[in-house]
């Protein structure tokens, strides 16, 4: 199962629970379902993480954690996926979201400057925030749905493949035992 691969990169739950900065959550993060790796919790975490990664706002990780806890999604995956929009990927991702928003609203677009500056980003947010947030919301919903669905499909495929392999191994073992 993909569990081994995911576990390799996940922090240990005890280390996260003992983190001082998360004390305000109290016992909410002690729910074992927030740390389980099963098809449903991982798929929910994918949807939550991808959704909040597309929304241009500060403290996306807090928003993802706030959604993951009540929905019992895998907390580290949901919070970690928010980093898809990091300082390197934020400008092109949010510019694409902005372009989607302008297309949906039918408004003219700002051209991407040769050199990104804080002044350009600030002026864009002040004058063109509606297409940015509409495009971001649309992309967030689309990516969340795709992330959830593709995770469910991949997990089912992986389990089916494992079952078929085990069945083939059992059949092979039985045939080799019959020939002995």
PDB file of C-alpha atoms in Angstrom:
ATOM      1  CA  UNK A   1       0.000   0.000   0.000  1.00  0.00           C
ATOM      2  CA  UNK A   2       1.085   3.609  -0.360  1.00  0.00           C
ATOM      3  CA  UNK A   3       1.237   3.751   3.440  1.00  0.00           C
ATOM      4  CA  UNK A   4       4.927   2.875   3.586  1.00  0.00           C
ATOM      5  CA  UNK A   5       5.823   5.645   1.173  1.00  0.00           C
ATOM      6  CA  UNK A   6       3.707   8.221   3.014  1.00  0.00           C
ATOM      7  CA  UNK A   7       4.914   7.172   6.479  1.00  0.00           C
ATOM      8  CA  UNK A   8       8.510   7.663   5.411  1.00  0.00           C
ATOM      9  CA  UNK A   9       7.912  11.407   5.009  1.00  0.00           C
ATOM     10  CA  UNK A  10       5.416  12.056   7.800  1.00  0.00           C
ATOM     11  CA  UNK A  11       6.444  13.361  11.206  1.00  0.00           C
ATOM     12  CA  UNK A  12       5.760  11.098  14.156  1.00  0.00           C
ATOM     13  CA  UNK A  13       2.451  12.023  15.831  1.00  0.00           C
ATOM     14  CA  UNK A  14       4.051  12.294  19.272  1.00  0.00           C
ATOM     15  CA  UNK A  15       6.508  14.934  18.049  1.00  0.00           C
ATOM     16  CA  UNK A  16       3.684  16.995  16.584  1.00  0.00           C
ATOM     17  CA  UNK A  17       1.488  16.626  19.675  1.00  0.00           C
ATOM     18  CA  UNK A  18       4.319  17.862  21.914  1.00  0.00           C
ATOM     19  CA  UNK A  19       5.001  20.928  19.744  1.00  0.00           C
ATOM     20  CA  UNK A  20       4.601  24.092  21.837  1.00  0.00           C
ATOM     21  CA  UNK A  21       3.046  26.095  19.024  1.00  0.00           C
ATOM     22  CA  UNK A  22       0.176  23.596  18.761  1.00  0.00           C
ATOM     23  CA  UNK A  23      -0.740  23.573  22.443  1.00  0.00           C
ATOM     24  CA  UNK A  24      -3.715  25.856  21.793  1.00  0.00           C
ATOM     25  CA  UNK A  25      -5.390  22.929  20.014  1.00  0.00           C
ATOM     26  CA  UNK A  26      -5.372  20.962  23.265  1.00  0.00           C
ATOM     27  CA  UNK A  27      -6.557  17.393  22.920  1.00  0.00           C
ATOM     28  CA  UNK A  28      -8.061  17.952  19.469  1.00  0.00           C
ATOM     29  CA  UNK A  29      -4.885  16.697  17.797  1.00  0.00           C
ATOM     30  CA  UNK A  30      -4.797  13.594  20.003  1.00  0.00           C
ATOM     31  CA  UNK A  31      -7.513  11.936  17.914  1.00  0.00           C
ATOM     32  CA  UNK A  32      -5.782   8.873  16.391  1.00  0.00           C
ATOM     33  CA  UNK A  33      -7.831   9.217  13.209  1.00  0.00           C
ATOM     34  CA  UNK A  34      -5.907  12.385  12.355  1.00  0.00           C
ATOM     35  CA  UNK A  35      -2.781  10.260  12.015  1.00  0.00           C
ATOM     36  CA  UNK A  36      -4.154   7.104  10.354  1.00  0.00           C
ATOM     37  CA  UNK A  37      -3.255   6.361   6.786  1.00  0.00           C
ATOM     38  CA  UNK A  38      -6.333   4.933   5.157  1.00  0.00           C
ATOM     39  CA  UNK A  39      -8.030   5.659   1.870  1.00  0.00           C
ATOM     40  CA  UNK A  40     -10.638   7.990   3.323  1.00  0.00           C
ATOM     41  CA  UNK A  41      -8.447  10.062   5.639  1.00  0.00           C
ATOM     42  CA  UNK A  42      -5.764  10.528   2.980  1.00  0.00           C
ATOM     43  CA  UNK A  43      -8.325  11.439   0.287  1.00  0.00           C
ATOM     44  CA  UNK A  44      -9.949  13.999   2.591  1.00  0.00           C
ATOM     45  CA  UNK A  45      -6.517  15.406   3.434  1.00  0.00           C
ATOM     46  CA  UNK A  46      -5.690  15.720  -0.267  1.00  0.00           C
ATOM     47  CA  UNK A  47      -8.897  17.655  -0.883  1.00  0.00           C
ATOM     48  CA  UNK A  48      -8.384  19.961   2.103  1.00  0.00           C
ATOM     49  CA  UNK A  49      -4.695  20.600   1.426  1.00  0.00           C
ATOM     50  CA  UNK A  50      -5.178  21.264  -2.283  1.00  0.00           C
ATOM     51  CA  UNK A  51      -8.137  23.533  -1.603  1.00  0.00           C
ATOM     52  CA  UNK A  52      -6.287  25.766   0.863  1.00  0.00           C
ATOM     53  CA  UNK A  53      -3.116  25.767  -1.246  1.00  0.00           C
ATOM     54  CA  UNK A  54      -5.019  27.606  -3.987  1.00  0.00           C
ATOM     55  CA  UNK A  55      -6.515  30.275  -1.729  1.00  0.00           C
ATOM     56  CA  UNK A  56      -4.308  33.389  -1.490  1.00  0.00           C
ATOM     57  CA  UNK A  57      -4.340  34.182   2.206  1.00  0.00           C
ATOM     58  CA  UNK A  58      -1.964  34.187   5.145  1.00  0.00           C
ATOM     59  CA  UNK A  59      -1.890  31.175   7.489  1.00  0.00           C
ATOM     60  CA  UNK A  60      -3.103  28.608   4.972  1.00  0.00           C
ATOM     61  CA  UNK A  61      -1.695  25.854   7.178  1.00  0.00           C
ATOM     62  CA  UNK A  62      -3.933  26.922  10.063  1.00  0.00           C
ATOM     63  CA  UNK A  63      -6.967  26.913   7.757  1.00  0.00           C
ATOM     64  CA  UNK A  64      -6.071  23.427   6.502  1.00  0.00           C
ATOM     65  CA  UNK A  65      -5.600  22.138  10.051  1.00  0.00           C
ATOM     66  CA  UNK A  66      -8.885  23.736  11.129  1.00  0.00           C
ATOM     67  CA  UNK A  67     -10.682  21.823   8.379  1.00  0.00           C
ATOM     68  CA  UNK A  68      -8.753  18.568   8.783  1.00  0.00           C
ATOM     69  CA  UNK A  69      -9.479  18.164  12.491  1.00  0.00           C
ATOM     70  CA  UNK A  70     -13.307  18.110  12.376  1.00  0.00           C
ATOM     71  CA  UNK A  71     -13.366  16.139   9.105  1.00  0.00           C
ATOM     72  CA  UNK A  72     -10.926  13.573  10.555  1.00  0.00           C
ATOM     73  CA  UNK A  73      -8.569  13.917   7.621  1.00  0.00           C
ATOM     74  CA  UNK A  74      -4.905  13.051   7.916  1.00  0.00           C
ATOM     75  CA  UNK A  75      -3.501  16.176   9.545  1.00  0.00           C
ATOM     76  CA  UNK A  76       0.128  16.089   8.337  1.00  0.00           C
ATOM     77  CA  UNK A  77      -0.893  15.504   4.718  1.00  0.00           C
ATOM     78  CA  UNK A  78      -3.514  18.260   4.735  1.00  0.00           C
ATOM     79  CA  UNK A  79      -1.123  20.774   6.271  1.00  0.00           C
ATOM     80  CA  UNK A  80       1.833  19.674   4.152  1.00  0.00           C
ATOM     81  CA  UNK A  81      -0.019  20.030   0.854  1.00  0.00           C
ATOM     82  CA  UNK A  82      -0.551  23.712   1.523  1.00  0.00           C
ATOM     83  CA  UNK A  83       3.157  24.143   0.757  1.00  0.00           C
ATOM     84  CA  UNK A  84       2.451  23.488  -2.923  1.00  0.00           C
ATOM     85  CA  UNK A  85       2.101  27.242  -3.025  1.00  0.00           C
ATOM     86  CA  UNK A  86       5.424  28.254  -1.542  1.00  0.00           C
ATOM     87  CA  UNK A  87       7.347  31.463  -2.205  1.00  0.00           C
ATOM     88  CA  UNK A  88       8.681  30.029  -5.479  1.00  0.00           C
ATOM     89  CA  UNK A  89       5.402  28.707  -6.860  1.00  0.00           C
ATOM     90  CA  UNK A  90       3.035  31.366  -5.501  1.00  0.00           C
ATOM     91  CA  UNK A  91       3.453  33.982  -8.257  1.00  0.00           C
ATOM     92  CA  UNK A  92       2.778  31.670 -11.229  1.00  0.00           C
ATOM     93  CA  UNK A  93      -0.009  29.736  -9.469  1.00  0.00           C
ATOM     94  CA  UNK A  94      -1.855  32.826  -8.321  1.00  0.00           C
ATOM     95  CA  UNK A  95      -1.319  34.505 -11.689  1.00  0.00           C
ATOM     96  CA  UNK A  96      -2.950  31.491 -13.359  1.00  0.00           C
ATOM     97  CA  UNK A  97      -5.788  31.685 -10.837  1.00  0.00           C
ATOM     98  CA  UNK A  98      -6.117  35.379 -11.658  1.00  0.00           C
ATOM     99  CA  UNK A  99      -6.279  34.599 -15.378  1.00  0.00           C
ATOM    100  CA  UNK A 100      -9.030  32.030 -14.761  1.00  0.00           C
ATOM    101  CA  UNK A 101     -10.940  34.652 -12.774  1.00  0.00           C
ATOM    102  CA  UNK A 102     -10.608  37.276 -15.504  1.00  0.00           C
ATOM    103  CA  UNK A 103     -11.766  34.739 -18.077  1.00  0.00           C
ATOM    104  CA  UNK A 104     -14.815  33.867 -15.949  1.00  0.00           C
ATOM    105  CA  UNK A 105     -15.668  37.529 -15.288  1.00  0.00           C
ATOM    106  CA  UNK A 106     -14.810  38.712 -18.800  1.00  0.00           C
ATOM    107  CA  UNK A 107     -12.504  41.455 -17.529  1.00  0.00           C
ATOM    108  CA  UNK A 108      -9.169  42.539 -19.025  1.00  0.00           C
ATOM    109  CA  UNK A 109      -6.019  41.067 -17.509  1.00  0.00           C
ATOM    110  CA  UNK A 110      -2.892  42.565 -16.092  1.00  0.00           C
ATOM    111  CA  UNK A 111       0.213  41.521 -17.987  1.00  0.00           C
ATOM    112  CA  UNK A 112       2.872  39.658 -16.022  1.00  0.00           C
ATOM    113  CA  UNK A 113       5.827  42.047 -15.546  1.00  0.00           C
ATOM    114  CA  UNK A 114       9.394  41.133 -16.391  1.00  0.00           C
ATOM    115  CA  UNK A 115      10.457  41.622 -12.783  1.00  0.00           C
ATOM    116  CA  UNK A 116       8.072  40.748  -9.979  1.00  0.00           C
ATOM    117  CA  UNK A 117       7.967  43.379  -7.288  1.00  0.00           C
ATOM    118  CA  UNK A 118       6.018  43.757  -4.104  1.00  0.00           C
ATOM    119  CA  UNK A 119       4.484  46.963  -5.498  1.00  0.00           C
ATOM    120  CA  UNK A 120       3.119  45.073  -8.517  1.00  0.00           C
ATOM    121  CA  UNK A 121       1.601  42.373  -6.308  1.00  0.00           C
ATOM    122  CA  UNK A 122       0.118  44.977  -3.940  1.00  0.00           C
ATOM    123  CA  UNK A 123      -1.430  46.968  -6.784  1.00  0.00           C
ATOM    124  CA  UNK A 124      -2.796  43.783  -8.328  1.00  0.00           C
ATOM    125  CA  UNK A 125      -4.421  42.786  -5.042  1.00  0.00           C
ATOM    126  CA  UNK A 126      -5.911  46.259  -4.534  1.00  0.00           C
ATOM    127  CA  UNK A 127      -7.372  46.669  -7.995  1.00  0.00           C
ATOM    128  CA  UNK A 128      -7.963  43.137  -9.261  1.00  0.00           C
ATOM    129  CA  UNK A 129      -8.803  41.084  -6.196  1.00  0.00           C
ATOM    130  CA  UNK A 130     -12.180  39.879  -7.485  1.00  0.00           C
ATOM    131  CA  UNK A 131     -10.814  37.884 -10.445  1.00  0.00           C
ATOM    132  CA  UNK A 132      -7.945  36.607  -8.299  1.00  0.00           C
ATOM    133  CA  UNK A 133     -10.230  35.252  -5.598  1.00  0.00           C
ATOM    134  CA  UNK A 134     -12.866  33.934  -8.008  1.00  0.00           C
ATOM    135  CA  UNK A 135     -10.207  32.117 -10.032  1.00  0.00           C
ATOM    136  CA  UNK A 136      -8.579  30.851  -6.852  1.00  0.00           C
ATOM    137  CA  UNK A 137     -11.889  29.561  -5.520  1.00  0.00           C
ATOM    138  CA  UNK A 138     -12.724  27.812  -8.797  1.00  0.00           C
ATOM    139  CA  UNK A 139      -9.263  26.244  -9.029  1.00  0.00           C
ATOM    140  CA  UNK A 140      -9.402  25.259  -5.348  1.00  0.00           C
ATOM    141  CA  UNK A 141     -12.704  23.453  -5.803  1.00  0.00           C
ATOM    142  CA  UNK A 142     -11.527  21.732  -8.992  1.00  0.00           C
ATOM    143  CA  UNK A 143      -8.201  20.617  -7.501  1.00  0.00           C
ATOM    144  CA  UNK A 144      -9.819  19.487  -4.262  1.00  0.00           C
ATOM    145  CA  UNK A 145     -12.316  17.356  -6.170  1.00  0.00           C
ATOM    146  CA  UNK A 146      -9.637  15.926  -8.430  1.00  0.00           C
ATOM    147  CA  UNK A 147      -7.290  15.263  -5.502  1.00  0.00           C
ATOM    148  CA  UNK A 148     -10.008  13.448  -3.568  1.00  0.00           C
ATOM    149  CA  UNK A 149     -11.180  11.384  -6.547  1.00  0.00           C
ATOM    150  CA  UNK A 150      -7.721  10.491  -7.827  1.00  0.00           C
ATOM    151  CA  UNK A 151      -6.567   9.463  -4.357  1.00  0.00           C
ATOM    152  CA  UNK A 152      -9.609   7.210  -3.970  1.00  0.00           C
ATOM    153  CA  UNK A 153      -9.015   5.659  -7.411  1.00  0.00           C
ATOM    154  CA  UNK A 154      -5.280   5.217  -6.875  1.00  0.00           C
ATOM    155  CA  UNK A 155      -5.794   3.617  -3.477  1.00  0.00           C
ATOM    156  CA  UNK A 156      -8.375   1.178  -4.883  1.00  0.00           C
ATOM    157  CA  UNK A 157      -6.082   0.310  -7.781  1.00  0.00           C
ATOM    158  CA  UNK A 158      -3.174  -0.271  -5.393  1.00  0.00           C
ATOM    159  CA  UNK A 159      -5.222  -2.541  -3.107  1.00  0.00           C
ATOM    160  CA  UNK A 160      -6.624  -4.475  -6.078  1.00  0.00           C
ATOM    161  CA  UNK A 161      -3.132  -4.956  -7.477  1.00  0.00           C
ATOM    162  CA  UNK A 162      -1.896  -6.198  -4.102  1.00  0.00           C
ATOM    163  CA  UNK A 163      -4.781  -8.649  -3.853  1.00  0.00           C
ATOM    164  CA  UNK A 164      -4.129  -9.953  -7.361  1.00  0.00           C
ATOM    165  CA  UNK A 165      -0.429 -10.400  -6.600  1.00  0.00           C
ATOM    166  CA  UNK A 166      -1.182 -12.275  -3.385  1.00  0.00           C
ATOM    167  CA  UNK A 167      -3.670 -14.456  -5.182  1.00  0.00           C
ATOM    168  CA  UNK A 168      -1.147 -15.214  -7.949  1.00  0.00           C
ATOM    169  CA  UNK A 169       1.516 -16.022  -5.336  1.00  0.00           C
ATOM    170  CA  UNK A 170      -0.867 -18.376  -3.511  1.00  0.00           C
ATOM    171  CA  UNK A 171      -1.750 -20.090  -6.781  1.00  0.00           C
ATOM    172  CA  UNK A 172       1.937 -20.391  -7.677  1.00  0.00           C
ATOM    173  CA  UNK A 173       2.754 -21.799  -4.230  1.00  0.00           C
ATOM    174  CA  UNK A 174      -0.095 -24.288  -4.508  1.00  0.00           C
ATOM    175  CA  UNK A 175       1.056 -25.400  -7.965  1.00  0.00           C
ATOM    176  CA  UNK A 176       4.655 -25.811  -6.803  1.00  0.00           C
ATOM    177  CA  UNK A 177       3.439 -27.822  -3.771  1.00  0.00           C
ATOM    178  CA  UNK A 178       1.341 -30.072  -6.038  1.00  0.00           C
ATOM    179  CA  UNK A 179       4.365 -30.780  -8.272  1.00  0.00           C
ATOM    180  CA  UNK A 180       6.561 -31.733  -5.318  1.00  0.00           C
TER     181      UNK A 180
END
